């Protein structure tokens, strides 16, 4: 472990450390380890230095020195990303720039419905600050207790609120970015409309720290719903789920704030493996939907709407059975059930995961074709399918066959990926709907995206980061 | 007029013409004139050739030849832009590429709620096609009978539907773009979520044809509202209008589909100069609001909501007086009144116009400070203020003083611009909220935007159009 410090000139380490002060320049590998391991344990990077700047000016000086000395920098916020974008490579030459100390909420403007926050603000803290101001910040995802908004923006995070409110991208009005040279691009505006030249903001959002370091952002706030109702429905097929989605959109429109599809298998895994979880529906169904309706008017209104949708669904024989949460606690329990799905898959052995999207109408077709593709690669492998159906986004994870060998199954990783992603591509879908590219899908993106897209992305990268020091080896 | 053909080598003109066929290669100045004059008559370009390709392949071959020969190309669709982006310069060296023959609706997908259209489809045709499929395409603006969707996307058009549905940018899921080299970037996807690399789509949207030629797009469709109610309210101040906006957002949320502020002066000009127009409210008020509420549930629901908002407004003494349209015809008449405001200003003599945005909460402050700035430049000049208040976007037009001299007043153009835009900048606003930059505001943008923004835009321009043939002299 000690040899790592030799990968970067000790004098240079001192110069970087002097910018943030010794306390916030981590050189001891014991302190550094938490910054190197992401939660799925897929990547194990190395670094001799983690810098924790306390101001935008310090970030700027770090990047200036990095440019001067050709030092590659890996920005990191909550370290919850799922594609390895926030982890340094194994060369030991890259340093980690942690944004977690930039954690101020700079301003809440309730009349303009905006909140201005620094990159290191934890998503849940942001939600709570909005709530305290009687507003809603709708970005919501499993890691919200530890992920930070800088990472959410850099990865254009999705989650369960996208259907009604959009991705992180749609929630962002302005950004402050430190460029690779240390120069600050201040575009922290609260404007809903601004047609003054090229859309630079959206280049930085979703760039996974490869074009610059997002240090702050202006985000949209929304009126807090006055009523929320959550229901669990059992259905016979993905086609039925699609019909229910159309029906719910028709009746509830923008009030439909979640529409999550859950296959029988992840449902059963959760009942089996999640301790203390409560069965949402008494009967068994091939497919389930968790649906949420939020009303800006009243609790009664939300109740009436969800009842109307489910009654119509039952009447039209789209829905087999349904239960509306009888209390806030039961609604939270439904959501908890949904959030436990990924974890509950683990005891079933090795799995190969996909984060795909297709046009909403193509979801049933995807599910049918992908199942065939999976079986052709690994007969007996178990499709674990759930996700944000209203966004056309499924987490399509494959567990090894019952009694199968974990290592042998993981050896099929590339073949399985190709089989599933070929179905996605045939349906004009995306191989990364919400998690991004990072290290995980970089080679595949480059190999399979339209060459012109890759060519244009490379030109953007070169234009913004000519020295190639900004999170190299990620995305493109 | 004849000398124009000498600006470009006749042999080259023949080569361009051969791509589209003689019928669609306009060389006669009589045929060309409609492509050179925009409706405000501010720019008078020259060209020897207007090409009207009938396919993406022809557009591609035109751009390929343009790159080969260094010929600057000006893309044009409906020619309704207000900043001169679609007009060639006076050199005679630029050729015009009209997209109007690319006017196919390629597909409507009602289950995925998307429509795929070519650049030359007229906005109103698109709206009607959506309507026929029982869907809403919400982009709506005064020029919709003649503007085309390619231009709407290239200028990131706004209009009256932005409050609930967003700008053209937010309505677009995918684009097909012919690059300056003639290569086609096909990103025509229907996905709500796609995190596979940099956001290239949003670079082309709003780039005013300076990075490539948008030839087709996938756009979002929405459920058609089942009820729509329009009201006209009289108020004492912009502060009262802001309070009414907050109240309406709180009660109606996403159902609030328009919130237009109208000052007393444009209101009176319209009563005076628009033949046959009906007075919306019997009494006189310093400010007016046109408000629209759309319900996805029922006509009764929309009615109940708008009544609730206005009753609360009257009770809280925010609203002085209000009338809800008693029929669809009266609702249309209210909208017609709104759409006539710009035209009704003309008989009052020369005017200097602004298309600004500020944070919504800063609208009252802007109106107060801008009035002071206007008077200091031209005592007696008349502020004509109206616009999309819910988006923080005002059309802030200044008519010359009563009895003043038109030419003398227009001589104050730059001083007036600077005075008003300084107020905008102090409030962290935008000097072009929805019309774009084009030729009109290019110098001002370059002179007043943060130098880093200009620098990054220049890098993008160079990366995408290294030869500088793509609508040169516009935006940046």
Short mmCIF file of C-alpha atoms in Angstrom, two decimals, chain B residues 170-337:
data_model
loop_
_atom_site.label_atom_id
_atom_site.label_comp_id
_atom_site.label_asym_id
_atom_site.label_seq_id
_atom_site.Cartn_x
_atom_site.Cartn_y
_atom_site.Cartn_z
CA UNK B 170 -38.36 20.36 -23.60
CA UNK B 171 -40.77 19.04 -26.22
CA UNK B 172 -38.08 17.34 -28.30
CA UNK B 173 -36.91 13.78 -27.67
CA UNK B 174 -34.68 13.27 -30.68
CA UNK B 175 -33.25 14.99 -33.74
CA UNK B 176 -31.91 14.16 -37.17
CA UNK B 177 -29.22 16.62 -38.21
CA UNK B 178 -27.22 17.06 -41.39
CA UNK B 179 -23.77 18.26 -40.36
CA UNK B 180 -21.77 20.86 -42.29
CA UNK B 181 -19.86 18.04 -44.00
CA UNK B 182 -23.07 16.42 -45.22
CA UNK B 183 -22.83 13.56 -42.76
CA UNK B 184 -26.11 12.68 -41.07
CA UNK B 185 -26.35 12.53 -37.28
CA UNK B 186 -29.35 10.28 -36.70
CA UNK B 187 -30.55 10.63 -33.13
CA UNK B 188 -34.25 10.24 -33.84
CA UNK B 189 -35.14 8.46 -30.64
CA UNK B 190 -38.37 8.31 -28.67
CA UNK B 191 -36.73 7.80 -25.30
CA UNK B 192 -37.64 9.67 -22.16
CA UNK B 193 -34.42 8.52 -20.56
CA UNK B 194 -31.07 8.05 -22.26
CA UNK B 195 -27.78 8.60 -20.45
CA UNK B 196 -25.36 7.43 -23.11
CA UNK B 197 -22.85 10.23 -23.31
CA UNK B 198 -22.99 13.96 -23.95
CA UNK B 199 -26.24 15.72 -24.68
CA UNK B 200 -25.67 16.53 -28.35
CA UNK B 201 -29.36 17.03 -29.14
CA UNK B 202 -29.62 20.12 -26.97
CA UNK B 203 -26.62 21.67 -28.72
CA UNK B 204 -28.43 21.67 -32.04
CA UNK B 205 -31.66 22.91 -30.51
CA UNK B 206 -31.37 26.68 -30.17
CA UNK B 207 -28.20 26.87 -32.28
CA UNK B 208 -30.06 28.75 -35.03
CA UNK B 209 -28.60 26.60 -37.77
CA UNK B 210 -24.98 27.43 -36.94
CA UNK B 211 -23.91 23.88 -36.03
CA UNK B 212 -25.90 21.80 -38.50
CA UNK B 213 -29.25 21.53 -40.26
CA UNK B 214 -32.05 19.92 -38.26
CA UNK B 215 -33.98 17.86 -40.83
CA UNK B 216 -36.37 15.94 -38.57
CA UNK B 217 -37.32 15.49 -34.93
CA UNK B 218 -39.23 13.30 -32.52
CA UNK B 219 -41.55 15.42 -30.41
CA UNK B 220 -43.59 14.72 -27.31
CA UNK B 221 -47.37 14.54 -27.41
CA UNK B 222 -49.67 15.02 -24.43
CA UNK B 223 -53.19 13.96 -23.49
CA UNK B 224 -55.71 16.47 -24.78
CA UNK B 225 -57.24 18.55 -22.00
CA UNK B 226 -60.91 17.74 -21.49
CA UNK B 227 -61.70 21.21 -20.29
CA UNK B 228 -60.21 24.66 -20.86
CA UNK B 229 -61.16 27.90 -19.19
CA UNK B 230 -59.82 31.34 -19.96
CA UNK B 231 -60.19 34.38 -17.75
CA UNK B 232 -59.26 38.05 -17.94
CA UNK B 233 -58.46 39.79 -14.65
CA UNK B 234 -57.79 43.42 -13.76
CA UNK B 235 -55.17 44.17 -11.11
CA UNK B 236 -53.57 47.14 -9.43
CA UNK B 237 -49.89 46.27 -9.81
CA UNK B 238 -47.27 43.76 -11.00
CA UNK B 239 -46.93 42.71 -7.34
CA UNK B 240 -50.61 41.75 -7.34
CA UNK B 241 -50.05 39.80 -10.55
CA UNK B 242 -47.18 37.95 -8.90
CA UNK B 243 -49.40 37.10 -5.93
CA UNK B 244 -52.12 35.87 -8.28
CA UNK B 245 -49.55 33.73 -10.08
CA UNK B 246 -48.44 32.15 -6.78
CA UNK B 247 -52.04 31.57 -5.81
CA UNK B 248 -52.90 29.99 -9.16
CA UNK B 249 -49.81 27.76 -9.08
CA UNK B 250 -50.73 26.68 -5.58
CA UNK B 251 -54.32 25.81 -6.45
CA UNK B 252 -54.00 24.62 -10.04
CA UNK B 253 -50.37 23.47 -10.34
CA UNK B 254 -49.76 21.84 -13.71
CA UNK B 255 -53.32 22.70 -14.76
CA UNK B 256 -52.30 26.37 -15.01
CA UNK B 257 -51.48 26.43 -18.72
CA UNK B 258 -51.08 30.17 -19.31
CA UNK B 259 -50.46 33.25 -17.26
CA UNK B 260 -49.98 36.32 -19.43
CA UNK B 261 -49.38 39.80 -18.04
CA UNK B 262 -50.67 42.78 -20.01
CA UNK B 263 -49.97 46.40 -19.13
CA UNK B 264 -52.60 49.09 -19.42
CA UNK B 265 -50.86 50.72 -22.39
CA UNK B 266 -50.81 47.73 -24.79
CA UNK B 267 -54.36 46.97 -23.61
CA UNK B 268 -55.48 50.46 -24.60
CA UNK B 269 -53.52 50.39 -27.87
CA UNK B 270 -55.33 47.20 -28.81
CA UNK B 271 -58.76 48.63 -28.02
CA UNK B 272 -57.83 51.69 -30.07
CA UNK B 273 -56.11 50.16 -33.09
CA UNK B 274 -57.36 46.59 -33.55
CA UNK B 275 -60.55 46.77 -35.62
CA UNK B 276 -63.50 44.91 -34.16
CA UNK B 277 -61.75 43.82 -31.00
CA UNK B 278 -63.98 43.41 -27.93
CA UNK B 279 -63.09 44.96 -24.56
CA UNK B 280 -62.44 42.02 -22.22
CA UNK B 281 -63.23 43.85 -18.96
CA UNK B 282 -65.61 46.76 -18.50
CA UNK B 283 -63.54 48.72 -15.98
CA UNK B 284 -60.02 50.13 -16.36
CA UNK B 285 -57.08 48.66 -14.49
CA UNK B 286 -53.37 49.43 -14.45
CA UNK B 287 -52.56 45.78 -15.20
CA UNK B 288 -54.33 42.77 -16.65
CA UNK B 289 -53.77 39.04 -16.58
CA UNK B 290 -54.97 36.49 -19.10
CA UNK B 291 -55.09 33.17 -17.31
CA UNK B 292 -55.88 29.74 -18.71
CA UNK B 293 -56.59 26.57 -16.79
CA UNK B 294 -56.79 23.22 -18.56
CA UNK B 295 -58.10 20.10 -16.96
CA UNK B 296 -57.31 16.57 -17.99
CA UNK B 297 -60.47 15.47 -16.18
CA UNK B 298 -63.48 17.41 -17.39
CA UNK B 299 -64.85 20.77 -18.49
CA UNK B 300 -66.58 21.14 -15.11
CA UNK B 301 -63.32 20.55 -13.34
CA UNK B 302 -61.54 23.30 -15.27
CA UNK B 303 -64.43 25.63 -14.51
CA UNK B 304 -64.38 24.82 -10.80
CA UNK B 305 -60.63 25.35 -10.62
CA UNK B 306 -60.57 28.73 -12.35
CA UNK B 307 -63.50 29.89 -10.22
CA UNK B 308 -61.68 28.79 -7.09
CA UNK B 309 -58.53 30.68 -8.07
CA UNK B 310 -60.35 33.88 -9.00
CA UNK B 311 -62.64 33.79 -5.95
CA UNK B 312 -59.65 33.43 -3.69
CA UNK B 313 -57.91 36.25 -5.59
CA UNK B 314 -60.91 38.56 -5.20
CA UNK B 315 -61.33 37.64 -1.55
CA UNK B 316 -57.66 38.28 -0.80
CA UNK B 317 -57.97 41.58 -2.73
CA UNK B 318 -55.28 40.54 -5.17
CA UNK B 319 -57.68 40.69 -8.08
CA UNK B 320 -59.72 43.84 -8.72
CA UNK B 321 -62.14 42.38 -11.22
CA UNK B 322 -62.30 39.29 -13.38
CA UNK B 323 -64.35 37.65 -16.08
CA UNK B 324 -64.30 34.01 -17.11
CA UNK B 325 -64.99 33.41 -20.78
CA UNK B 326 -68.59 32.25 -21.08
CA UNK B 327 -67.98 30.28 -24.26
CA UNK B 328 -65.21 28.82 -26.35
CA UNK B 329 -65.70 31.76 -28.69
CA UNK B 330 -65.18 34.28 -25.89
CA UNK B 331 -62.09 32.36 -24.73
CA UNK B 332 -60.73 32.55 -28.26
CA UNK B 333 -61.54 36.26 -28.33
CA UNK B 334 -59.47 36.77 -25.17
CA UNK B 335 -56.57 34.96 -26.81
CA UNK B 336 -57.07 36.91 -29.99
CA UNK B 337 -56.84 40.11 -27.95
#
